[in-house]
mmCIF file of C-alpha atoms in Angstrom:
data_model
loop_
_atom_site.group_PDB
_atom_site.id
_atom_site.type_symbol
_atom_site.label_atom_id
_atom_site.label_comp_id
_atom_site.label_asym_id
_atom_site.label_seq_id
_atom_site.Cartn_x
_atom_site.Cartn_y
_atom_site.Cartn_z
ATOM 1 C CA MET A 45 384.420 146.644 206.371
ATOM 2 C CA ASN A 46 381.563 147.239 203.976
ATOM 3 C CA THR A 47 378.607 148.182 206.174
ATOM 4 C CA ARG A 48 376.294 149.227 203.356
ATOM 5 C CA PRO A 49 373.075 147.195 203.238
ATOM 6 C CA ALA A 50 372.707 144.763 200.349
ATOM 7 C CA ILE A 51 370.510 145.846 197.485
ATOM 8 C CA ASP A 52 367.189 144.068 197.833
ATOM 9 C CA GLU A 53 365.981 142.717 194.506
ATOM 10 C CA SER A 54 363.293 140.521 196.026
ATOM 11 C CA THR A 55 360.490 143.064 196.195
ATOM 12 C CA GLY A 56 357.907 142.702 193.477
ATOM 13 C CA PRO A 57 357.967 140.628 190.293
ATOM 14 C CA VAL A 58 360.392 141.251 187.441
ATOM 15 C CA SER A 59 359.226 141.050 183.837
ATOM 16 C CA LEU A 60 361.504 138.874 181.730
ATOM 17 C CA ALA A 61 359.734 139.139 178.373
ATOM 18 C CA VAL A 62 356.924 141.062 176.671
ATOM 19 C CA ALA A 63 355.030 140.337 173.439
ATOM 20 C CA PHE A 64 351.926 141.745 171.773
ATOM 21 C CA ASN A 65 349.176 139.577 170.363
ATOM 22 C CA GLN A 66 348.468 139.656 166.628
ATOM 23 C CA ASP A 67 346.453 142.885 166.568
ATOM 24 C CA SER A 68 348.375 144.529 169.469
ATOM 25 C CA SER A 69 345.178 144.863 171.506
ATOM 26 C CA CYS A 70 346.867 142.992 174.391
ATOM 27 C CA PHE A 71 350.375 142.141 175.493
ATOM 28 C CA ALA A 72 351.627 139.186 177.512
ATOM 29 C CA VAL A 73 354.383 139.512 180.097
ATOM 30 C CA GLY A 74 356.615 136.667 181.250
ATOM 31 C CA LEU A 75 357.557 137.177 184.901
ATOM 32 C CA ASP A 76 360.051 135.584 187.250
ATOM 33 C CA THR A 77 356.945 134.441 189.153
ATOM 34 C CA GLY A 78 354.545 133.475 186.319
ATOM 35 C CA PHE A 79 352.861 135.469 183.578
ATOM 36 C CA CYS A 80 350.202 138.114 183.095
ATOM 37 C CA VAL A 81 348.213 139.707 180.286
ATOM 38 C CA PHE A 82 347.466 143.405 179.934
ATOM 39 C CA ASN A 83 345.044 145.343 177.779
ATOM 40 C CA SER A 84 347.071 147.657 175.527
ATOM 41 C CA ASP A 85 344.910 150.770 175.805
ATOM 42 C CA PRO A 86 344.173 151.604 178.486
ATOM 43 C CA CYS A 87 347.001 149.667 180.117
ATOM 44 C CA GLU A 88 345.047 147.425 182.469
ATOM 45 C CA LEU A 89 345.790 144.025 183.960
ATOM 46 C CA LYS A 90 343.430 141.376 182.582
ATOM 47 C CA VAL A 91 344.994 138.054 183.677
ATOM 48 C CA SER A 92 347.624 137.175 186.275
ATOM 49 C CA ARG A 93 348.923 133.662 186.962
ATOM 50 C CA ASP A 94 351.364 133.055 189.808
ATOM 51 C CA PHE A 95 353.529 129.950 189.315
ATOM 52 C CA ASN A 96 356.193 130.969 191.827
ATOM 53 C CA ALA A 97 358.633 130.265 188.967
ATOM 54 C CA GLY A 98 359.860 132.033 185.852
ATOM 55 C CA ILE A 99 358.374 132.360 182.340
ATOM 56 C CA GLY A 100 360.886 133.467 179.715
ATOM 57 C CA ALA A 101 358.438 133.799 176.810
ATOM 58 C CA ALA A 102 354.661 134.187 176.622
ATOM 59 C CA GLU A 103 352.972 134.313 173.221
ATOM 60 C CA MET A 104 349.230 134.919 172.886
ATOM 61 C CA LEU A 105 346.844 133.590 170.263
ATOM 62 C CA GLY A 106 344.822 136.718 169.523
ATOM 63 C CA ARG A 107 342.453 137.207 172.458
ATOM 64 C CA ALA A 108 341.820 133.481 172.833
ATOM 65 C CA ASN A 109 342.549 131.520 176.000
ATOM 66 C CA TYR A 110 345.671 129.823 174.592
ATOM 67 C CA VAL A 111 349.151 131.108 175.515
ATOM 68 C CA ALA A 112 352.470 129.541 174.481
ATOM 69 C CA LEU A 113 354.830 129.501 177.467
ATOM 70 C CA VAL A 114 358.557 128.802 177.770
ATOM 71 C CA GLY A 115 360.347 128.626 181.100
ATOM 72 C CA GLY A 116 362.992 131.221 181.908
ATOM 73 C CA GLY A 117 364.794 133.161 184.603
ATOM 74 C CA LYS A 118 366.784 131.824 187.543
ATOM 75 C CA ASN A 119 363.990 129.448 188.539
ATOM 76 C CA PRO A 120 362.114 128.414 185.358
ATOM 77 C CA LYS A 121 358.626 126.998 185.676
ATOM 78 C CA PHE A 122 359.207 124.638 182.739
ATOM 79 C CA PRO A 123 362.395 123.253 181.183
ATOM 80 C CA THR A 124 363.720 125.733 178.641
ATOM 81 C CA ASN A 125 363.655 123.056 175.925
ATOM 82 C CA LYS A 126 359.863 122.738 176.134
ATOM 83 C CA VAL A 127 356.973 124.788 174.766
ATOM 84 C CA ILE A 128 353.786 124.618 176.821
ATOM 85 C CA ILE A 129 350.451 125.555 175.269
ATOM 86 C CA TRP A 130 348.526 126.835 178.266
ATOM 87 C CA ASP A 131 344.716 126.853 178.258
ATOM 88 C CA ASP A 132 343.908 129.656 180.640
ATOM 89 C CA ALA A 133 340.218 128.800 180.705
ATOM 90 C CA LYS A 134 341.061 125.358 182.079
ATOM 91 C CA GLN A 135 344.116 126.571 184.017
ATOM 92 C CA LEU A 136 346.293 123.773 182.707
ATOM 93 C CA ALA A 137 348.794 122.787 180.021
ATOM 94 C CA VAL A 138 347.034 121.113 177.080
ATOM 95 C CA VAL A 139 350.032 120.651 174.751
ATOM 96 C CA THR A 140 353.729 120.064 175.416
ATOM 97 C CA LEU A 141 356.379 120.167 172.688
ATOM 98 C CA GLU A 142 359.853 119.006 173.685
ATOM 99 C CA PHE A 143 363.107 119.708 171.829
ATOM 100 C CA ARG A 144 366.763 118.772 172.181
ATOM 101 C CA SER A 145 367.916 122.330 172.866
ATOM 102 C CA GLN A 146 366.658 125.603 174.303
ATOM 103 C CA VAL A 147 363.572 127.195 172.781
ATOM 104 C CA PHE A 148 364.132 130.860 171.913
ATOM 105 C CA GLN A 149 360.706 131.784 170.514
ATOM 106 C CA ALA A 150 357.234 130.408 169.863
ATOM 107 C CA ARG A 151 354.620 131.884 167.498
ATOM 108 C CA LEU A 152 350.958 130.893 167.325
ATOM 109 C CA SER A 153 348.149 131.145 164.814
ATOM 110 C CA ARG A 154 344.850 129.306 164.765
ATOM 111 C CA SER A 155 346.325 126.698 162.433
ATOM 112 C CA GLN A 156 350.110 126.796 162.967
ATOM 113 C CA ILE A 157 352.781 126.716 165.676
ATOM 114 C CA LEU A 158 356.254 128.014 164.813
ATOM 115 C CA ILE A 159 359.180 127.264 167.136
ATOM 116 C CA ALA A 160 362.650 128.858 166.891
ATOM 117 C CA LEU A 161 365.713 127.121 168.331
ATOM 118 C CA LEU A 162 369.288 128.379 168.104
ATOM 119 C CA ASN A 163 370.002 126.756 164.716
ATOM 120 C CA SER A 164 366.602 125.655 163.391
ATOM 121 C CA VAL A 165 362.896 126.386 163.241
ATOM 122 C CA SER A 166 360.076 123.844 163.341
ATOM 123 C CA LEU A 167 356.571 124.255 161.991
ATOM 124 C CA TYR A 168 353.608 122.347 163.445
ATOM 125 C CA ALA A 169 349.945 122.107 162.599
ATOM 126 C CA PHE A 170 347.944 123.374 165.573
ATOM 127 C CA SER A 171 345.996 120.172 166.150
ATOM 128 C CA SER A 172 345.527 117.703 168.986
ATOM 129 C CA PRO A 173 348.180 116.469 169.150
ATOM 130 C CA PRO A 174 350.229 118.943 167.082
ATOM 131 C CA LYS A 175 351.629 117.441 163.882
ATOM 132 C CA LYS A 176 355.101 118.411 162.726
ATOM 133 C CA VAL A 177 354.945 119.807 159.212
ATOM 134 C CA SER A 178 358.556 120.744 158.489
ATOM 135 C CA SER A 179 361.864 121.808 159.973
ATOM 136 C CA PHE A 180 364.534 124.136 158.589
ATOM 137 C CA GLU A 181 368.137 124.845 159.506
ATOM 138 C CA THR A 182 369.124 128.436 160.262
ATOM 139 C CA ALA A 183 372.214 130.414 161.139
ATOM 140 C CA ASP A 184 372.702 131.125 164.835
ATOM 141 C CA ASN A 185 369.492 132.814 165.961
ATOM 142 C CA PRO A 186 369.915 133.751 169.655
ATOM 143 C CA SER A 187 367.128 136.341 169.421
ATOM 144 C CA GLY A 188 364.612 133.726 168.239
ATOM 145 C CA LEU A 189 363.708 135.712 165.129
ATOM 146 C CA CYS A 190 360.744 134.272 163.223
ATOM 147 C CA CYS A 191 357.487 135.561 161.711
ATOM 148 C CA LEU A 192 354.264 133.614 161.279
ATOM 149 C CA GLY A 193 351.836 134.999 158.734
ATOM 150 C CA SER A 194 348.596 133.642 157.351
ATOM 151 C CA LYS A 195 350.247 132.451 154.118
ATOM 152 C CA ILE A 196 354.003 132.481 154.786
ATOM 153 C CA VAL A 197 356.591 132.112 157.513
ATOM 154 C CA ALA A 198 359.915 133.960 157.606
ATOM 155 C CA PHE A 199 363.065 133.250 159.600
ATOM 156 C CA PRO A 200 366.868 133.527 159.231
ATOM 157 C CA GLY A 201 368.581 131.537 156.486
ATOM 158 C CA ARG A 202 371.540 129.211 156.840
ATOM 159 C CA THR A 203 373.938 132.040 156.064
ATOM 160 C CA PRO A 204 374.060 135.037 158.450
ATOM 161 C CA GLY A 205 372.090 137.949 157.024
ATOM 162 C CA GLN A 206 369.849 135.812 154.845
ATOM 163 C CA VAL A 207 366.086 135.306 155.272
ATOM 164 C CA GLN A 208 364.113 132.196 154.333
ATOM 165 C CA ILE A 209 360.474 132.585 153.299
ATOM 166 C CA VAL A 210 358.299 129.486 153.192
ATOM 167 C CA GLU A 211 354.845 129.387 151.613
ATOM 168 C CA LEU A 212 352.495 127.525 153.939
ATOM 169 C CA GLY A 213 350.287 126.269 151.127
ATOM 170 C CA THR A 214 352.963 124.866 148.836
ATOM 171 C CA GLY A 215 356.062 124.544 151.003
ATOM 172 C CA ASN A 216 358.088 126.526 148.452
ATOM 173 C CA VAL A 217 361.202 128.122 149.951
ATOM 174 C CA SER A 218 362.727 131.430 148.846
ATOM 175 C CA ILE A 219 366.015 132.931 150.043
ATOM 176 C CA ILE A 220 366.546 136.679 150.449
ATOM 177 C CA PRO A 221 370.128 137.977 150.883
ATOM 178 C CA ALA A 222 368.939 140.756 153.163
ATOM 179 C CA HIS A 223 372.146 141.881 154.910
ATOM 180 C CA SER A 224 375.868 141.180 155.013
ATOM 181 C CA SER A 225 375.850 140.857 158.818
ATOM 182 C CA PRO A 226 373.609 138.727 161.088
ATOM 183 C CA LEU A 227 369.955 139.660 161.469
ATOM 184 C CA LYS A 228 368.804 141.506 164.574
ATOM 185 C CA ALA A 229 365.106 142.176 163.889
ATOM 186 C CA MET A 230 362.418 141.308 161.346
ATOM 187 C CA THR A 231 358.674 141.670 160.915
ATOM 188 C CA LEU A 232 355.902 140.993 158.409
ATOM 189 C CA SER A 233 353.263 143.528 157.445
ATOM 190 C CA PRO A 234 349.692 142.708 158.527
ATOM 191 C CA ASN A 235 348.795 141.726 154.961
ATOM 192 C CA GLY A 236 351.937 139.581 154.688
ATOM 193 C CA GLU A 237 353.178 141.329 151.553
ATOM 194 C CA ILE A 238 356.156 143.211 153.041
ATOM 195 C CA LEU A 239 359.093 141.944 155.092
ATOM 196 C CA ALA A 240 361.171 144.468 157.063
ATOM 197 C CA THR A 241 364.617 143.461 158.323
ATOM 198 C CA ALA A 242 367.516 144.985 160.249
ATOM 199 C CA SER A 243 370.994 143.625 160.900
ATOM 200 C CA GLU A 244 373.215 143.821 163.960
ATOM 201 C CA THR A 245 374.710 147.019 162.524
ATOM 202 C CA GLY A 246 371.345 148.741 162.987
ATOM 203 C CA THR A 247 371.805 151.676 160.628
ATOM 204 C CA LEU A 248 369.570 150.484 157.784
ATOM 205 C CA ILE A 249 366.149 148.850 157.591
ATOM 206 C CA ARG A 250 365.443 147.008 154.344
ATOM 207 C CA LEU A 251 362.018 146.242 152.905
ATOM 208 C CA PHE A 252 361.287 143.260 150.660
ATOM 209 C CA SER A 253 358.280 142.007 148.748
ATOM 210 C CA THR A 254 357.306 138.555 149.976
ATOM 211 C CA THR A 255 355.747 137.655 146.618
ATOM 212 C CA ASN A 256 358.896 137.982 144.483
ATOM 213 C CA CYS A 257 361.571 138.611 147.179
ATOM 214 C CA ALA A 258 362.593 141.873 145.483
ATOM 215 C CA ARG A 259 363.985 144.655 147.613
ATOM 216 C CA ILE A 260 361.469 147.481 147.719
ATOM 217 C CA SER A 261 363.377 150.119 149.626
ATOM 218 C CA GLU A 262 366.052 150.921 152.167
ATOM 219 C CA LEU A 263 365.450 153.223 155.134
ATOM 220 C CA ARG A 264 368.121 154.813 157.288
ATOM 221 C CA ARG A 265 367.648 154.846 161.044
ATOM 222 C CA GLY A 266 370.895 156.725 161.620
ATOM 223 C CA VAL A 267 374.630 156.822 160.989
ATOM 224 C CA ASP A 268 375.931 155.303 164.227
ATOM 225 C CA PRO A 269 375.513 151.549 164.830
ATOM 226 C CA ALA A 270 372.643 150.584 167.126
ATOM 227 C CA ALA A 271 370.874 147.506 168.437
ATOM 228 C CA ILE A 272 367.395 147.430 166.907
ATOM 229 C CA PHE A 273 364.806 146.462 169.512
ATOM 230 C CA SER A 274 361.653 146.182 167.447
ATOM 231 C CA LEU A 275 360.150 146.656 163.973
ATOM 232 C CA ALA A 276 356.390 147.007 163.489
ATOM 233 C CA ILE A 277 354.248 147.895 160.467
ATOM 234 C CA SER A 278 350.964 149.756 160.893
ATOM 235 C CA PRO A 279 347.553 148.103 160.303
ATOM 236 C CA SER A 280 347.181 149.830 156.915
ATOM 237 C CA ASN A 281 350.655 148.617 155.847
ATOM 238 C CA THR A 282 351.751 152.232 155.257
ATOM 239 C CA LEU A 283 354.015 153.105 158.201
ATOM 240 C CA LEU A 284 356.978 151.450 159.903
ATOM 241 C CA ALA A 285 357.942 151.961 163.551
ATOM 242 C CA VAL A 286 361.501 151.255 164.717
ATOM 243 C CA THR A 287 363.011 151.312 168.207
ATOM 244 C CA SER A 288 366.651 150.863 169.202
ATOM 245 C CA ASP A 289 369.087 151.164 172.095
ATOM 246 C CA LYS A 290 369.467 154.822 171.139
ATOM 247 C CA ALA A 291 366.254 155.230 173.192
ATOM 248 C CA THR A 292 364.366 156.562 170.175
ATOM 249 C CA LEU A 293 361.173 155.609 168.366
ATOM 250 C CA HIS A 294 361.296 156.375 164.626
ATOM 251 C CA ILE A 295 358.350 156.423 162.196
ATOM 252 C CA PHE A 296 358.924 155.905 158.463
ATOM 253 C CA ASP A 297 356.659 156.031 155.444
ATOM 254 C CA LEU A 298 356.602 152.799 153.481
ATOM 255 C CA PRO A 299 357.288 153.380 149.768
ATOM 256 C CA HIS A 300 353.941 152.131 148.499
ATOM 257 C CA SER A 301 352.109 154.563 150.804
ATOM 258 C CA SER A 302 352.999 157.662 148.742
ATOM 259 C CA SER A 303 349.387 158.096 147.678
ATOM 260 C CA SER A 304 347.923 157.315 151.091
ATOM 261 C CA SER A 305 346.443 159.751 153.553
ATOM 262 C CA TYR A 306 349.587 159.496 155.695
ATOM 263 C CA SER A 307 351.971 160.962 153.139
ATOM 264 C CA SER A 308 353.248 164.419 153.945
ATOM 265 C CA SER A 309 353.065 165.258 150.232
ATOM 266 C CA SER A 310 349.302 164.852 150.123
ATOM 267 C CA ALA A 311 348.035 168.425 150.186
ATOM 268 C CA ALA A 312 344.433 167.301 150.165
ATOM 269 C CA THR A 313 344.799 165.491 153.467
ATOM 270 C CA PRO A 314 343.273 167.339 156.406
ATOM 271 C CA ALA A 315 345.202 167.693 159.650
ATOM 272 C CA ARG A 316 343.919 164.329 160.811
ATOM 273 C CA SER A 317 340.285 165.260 160.547
ATOM 274 C CA SER A 318 339.210 162.550 162.976
ATOM 275 C CA SER A 319 342.129 163.010 165.363
ATOM 276 C CA PRO A 320 341.259 163.691 168.999
ATOM 277 C CA TYR A 321 344.859 164.698 169.642
ATOM 278 C CA SER A 322 345.974 168.273 169.879
ATOM 279 C CA THR A 323 349.390 169.733 170.542
ATOM 280 C CA SER A 324 348.549 170.185 174.217
ATOM 281 C CA SER A 325 347.933 166.438 174.576
ATOM 282 C CA PHE A 326 351.607 165.531 174.292
ATOM 283 C CA ASP A 327 354.724 165.772 176.411
ATOM 284 C CA ASP A 328 356.799 167.568 173.758
ATOM 285 C CA PRO A 329 355.509 167.238 170.194
ATOM 286 C CA THR A 330 357.607 170.007 168.691
ATOM 287 C CA ALA A 331 360.850 168.219 169.528
ATOM 288 C CA SER A 332 359.857 165.121 167.613
ATOM 289 C CA THR A 333 359.212 166.558 164.163
ATOM 290 C CA THR A 334 361.530 165.570 161.327
ATOM 291 C CA ASN A 335 361.387 166.218 157.606
ATOM 292 C CA ASN A 336 363.615 163.728 155.838
ATOM 293 C CA ARG A 337 363.547 165.748 152.624
ATOM 294 C CA THR A 338 365.338 168.658 154.278
ATOM 295 C CA LYS A 339 367.461 166.698 156.758
ATOM 296 C CA TRP A 340 370.647 167.403 154.800
ATOM 297 C CA GLY A 341 369.348 170.264 152.676
ATOM 298 C CA ILE A 342 371.150 170.805 149.376
ATOM 299 C CA LEU A 343 373.759 168.172 150.265
ATOM 300 C CA GLY A 344 371.240 165.476 149.400
ATOM 301 C CA SER A 345 371.129 166.576 145.742
ATOM 302 C CA ILE A 346 374.854 166.995 145.106
ATOM 303 C CA PRO A 347 376.247 164.214 142.862
ATOM 304 C CA LEU A 348 378.867 161.811 144.238
ATOM 305 C CA MET A 349 378.106 162.692 147.855
ATOM 306 C CA PRO A 350 377.998 159.756 150.313
ATOM 307 C CA ARG A 351 374.676 157.956 150.115
ATOM 308 C CA LEU A 352 373.709 158.809 153.704
ATOM 309 C CA PHE A 353 372.974 162.351 152.492
ATOM 310 C CA SER A 354 370.329 161.094 150.047
ATOM 311 C CA ASP A 355 368.925 158.171 152.066
ATOM 312 C CA THR A 356 365.347 158.115 153.342
ATOM 313 C CA TYR A 357 365.069 158.986 157.028
ATOM 314 C CA SER A 358 362.159 158.848 159.453
ATOM 315 C CA PHE A 359 359.625 161.668 159.212
ATOM 316 C CA ALA A 360 359.088 161.728 162.991
ATOM 317 C CA SER A 361 360.747 160.456 166.147
ATOM 318 C CA ALA A 362 360.410 160.585 169.919
ATOM 319 C CA PRO A 363 362.419 159.369 172.934
ATOM 320 C CA ILE A 364 361.434 156.149 174.719
ATOM 321 C CA ALA A 365 362.321 154.735 178.145
ATOM 322 C CA ILE A 366 364.929 151.960 178.186
ATOM 323 C CA ASP A 367 365.770 151.459 181.848
ATOM 324 C CA ASP A 368 368.470 149.056 183.003
ATOM 325 C CA ASP A 369 367.677 145.347 183.037
ATOM 326 C CA PRO A 370 367.193 143.789 186.487
ATOM 327 C CA HIS A 371 370.449 141.871 186.104
ATOM 328 C CA ALA A 372 372.460 144.748 184.631
ATOM 329 C CA ALA A 373 375.767 145.823 186.150
ATOM 330 C CA LEU A 374 375.730 148.141 189.148
ATOM 331 C CA ARG A 375 376.467 151.731 188.281
ATOM 332 C CA GLY A 376 380.034 152.790 188.897
ATOM 333 C CA THR A 377 381.415 149.267 188.628
ATOM 334 C CA ALA A 378 383.123 147.411 185.802
ATOM 335 C CA LYS A 379 381.146 144.246 186.458
ATOM 336 C CA PRO A 380 379.453 143.112 183.225
ATOM 337 C CA ALA A 381 375.745 142.435 183.039
ATOM 338 C CA VAL A 382 374.787 138.865 183.915
ATOM 339 C CA PRO A 383 372.739 137.149 181.158
ATOM 340 C CA ILE A 384 369.273 136.107 182.300
ATOM 341 C CA PRO A 385 368.909 132.316 181.915
ATOM 342 C CA GLY A 386 366.325 131.130 179.428
ATOM 343 C CA ILE A 387 365.835 134.543 177.797
ATOM 344 C CA PRO A 388 366.634 135.119 174.084
ATOM 345 C CA GLY A 389 369.846 137.098 173.989
ATOM 346 C CA GLY A 390 370.094 136.925 177.786
ATOM 347 C CA LYS A 391 368.434 140.330 178.163
ATOM 348 C CA ALA A 392 364.899 141.437 178.938
ATOM 349 C CA ARG A 393 363.316 142.899 175.800
ATOM 350 C CA LYS A 394 362.962 146.656 175.514
ATOM 351 C CA GLY A 395 361.113 148.928 173.114
ATOM 352 C CA VAL A 396 358.583 146.390 171.811
ATOM 353 C CA VAL A 397 356.160 148.212 169.483
ATOM 354 C CA GLY A 398 352.476 147.557 168.896
ATOM 355 C CA TRP A 399 350.228 149.633 166.610
ATOM 356 C CA LEU A 400 346.740 150.310 168.003
ATOM 357 C CA ASP A 401 345.666 152.031 164.783
ATOM 358 C CA ASP A 402 347.375 154.012 162.035
ATOM 359 C CA TRP A 403 347.878 157.021 164.294
ATOM 360 C CA THR A 404 348.473 155.457 167.694
ATOM 361 C CA LEU A 405 351.046 153.019 168.981
ATOM 362 C CA VAL A 406 352.284 151.583 172.269
ATOM 363 C CA VAL A 407 355.844 150.757 173.327
ATOM 364 C CA VAL A 408 356.463 148.340 176.199
ATOM 365 C CA GLY A 409 359.627 146.997 177.776
ATOM 366 C CA ALA A 410 360.523 144.236 180.192
ATOM 367 C CA GLY A 411 362.706 144.521 183.300
ATOM 368 C CA ARG A 412 362.196 145.472 186.925
ATOM 369 C CA ASP A 413 360.983 148.904 185.843
ATOM 370 C CA GLY A 414 358.821 147.631 182.976
ATOM 371 C CA ARG A 415 357.084 150.525 181.263
ATOM 372 C CA TRP A 416 354.146 151.114 178.965
ATOM 373 C CA GLU A 417 354.241 154.228 176.783
ATOM 374 C CA LYS A 418 351.600 155.508 174.395
ATOM 375 C CA PHE A 419 352.446 157.647 171.365
ATOM 376 C CA ALA A 420 350.331 159.269 168.692
ATOM 377 C CA LEU A 421 350.977 160.940 165.355
ATOM 378 C CA GLY A 422 349.612 164.370 164.582
ATOM 379 C CA ARG A 423 349.776 166.884 161.755
ATOM 380 C CA ALA A 424 350.771 170.510 162.101
ATOM 381 C CA GLU A 425 349.069 173.358 160.248
ATOM 382 C CA ASP A 426 351.881 173.409 157.692
ATOM 383 C CA GLY A 427 351.177 169.737 156.868
ATOM 384 C CA ARG A 428 354.189 168.270 158.611
ATOM 385 C CA ARG A 429 353.593 165.261 160.841
ATOM 386 C CA TRP A 430 354.944 164.873 164.333
ATOM 387 C CA LEU A 431 355.077 162.217 167.014
ATOM 388 C CA GLY A 432 354.284 162.827 170.669
ATOM 389 C CA ARG A 433 353.977 160.777 173.814
ATOM 390 C CA GLN A 434 350.525 160.793 175.373
ATOM 391 C CA GLY A 435 351.364 159.029 178.588
ATOM 392 C CA TRP A 436 353.284 156.283 180.331
ATOM 393 C CA LYS A 437 352.875 153.818 183.179
ATOM 394 C CA ARG A 438 354.875 151.275 185.155
ATOM 395 C CA TYR A 439 352.637 148.342 184.344
ATOM 396 C CA LEU A 440 353.915 146.246 187.270
ATOM 397 C CA GLY A 441 353.069 149.016 189.707
ATOM 398 C CA GLY A 442 355.391 151.092 191.880
#
């Protein structure tokens, strides 16, 4: 007889989804009991709404009182085929958009609403009531990938690995053959001029110009396949942050930033003259320094060597926390993880990146042990840059 007590999963809320607002100053958390909003730095609870039912996606509109909500979890607050625009000032739903299938993602701007379903995306004017502008077919998109910029929107194409870019002003559509395998992550730069994409293989991140759809560069995360969690470009459009299931945060230079103050080749740049961070401020800064120029030494300059020896790697990296999802398999058993209903991909998101400024960023993850981690870039006396963790917190308490 098995006399061991059952594992109690009923204590405390479980975060099902996390998402930053447009400037990463706040992040919204969908819970199995409602939703809440936190300030990004310091990590402080600002809003908490208890519905006694699950929210599988919560998308903020800047710091305004509107939040796009989608039901999720075992007991969803709303049907998973509906998007609710919640007015938190009035404490009620002011807009409801209903679809024929499950909603995987919703994006908001002051003038647009972008909704991702499994095989299509729909664009609405943010009016009362919302007016449907257009709809586009996509390849299977279980992660709900879509980007809403001020002038363009981007989402998967009809063929796996492709990206569609639509100009909001003209409706012109461009197709980018980004990868040969299905897309796993994508993001737009703050100025909307660069699109970063990663496929399910997870070894390469490709950068494209949104004006002419030309490929700008290719960055190598690593050699082994990995599931990319998040891509995020810094406010100055000069740095790219990447997280994956390898439990690592990588920082890359963007090609056009070679003359910026963040380039390691800029001898005139002081060691972050305005930086309040010193080596003693971090958990382990020395372990996170990388110089992609010397990663493979002389091998990178030998002709006919495999391209991985000459590829561009991250200049700095650091470990991140990716704890087990609340519905993951028990340790020591062969039982597979149970997908969470109403959640894109069936798993709580991990490693979601938000840039606070060009030297500081925050990584948050969903799950029972949802964590907030703060990282900052610094520069050593020899000019090399490094990445260190400044602190962390279980944002749900405990």
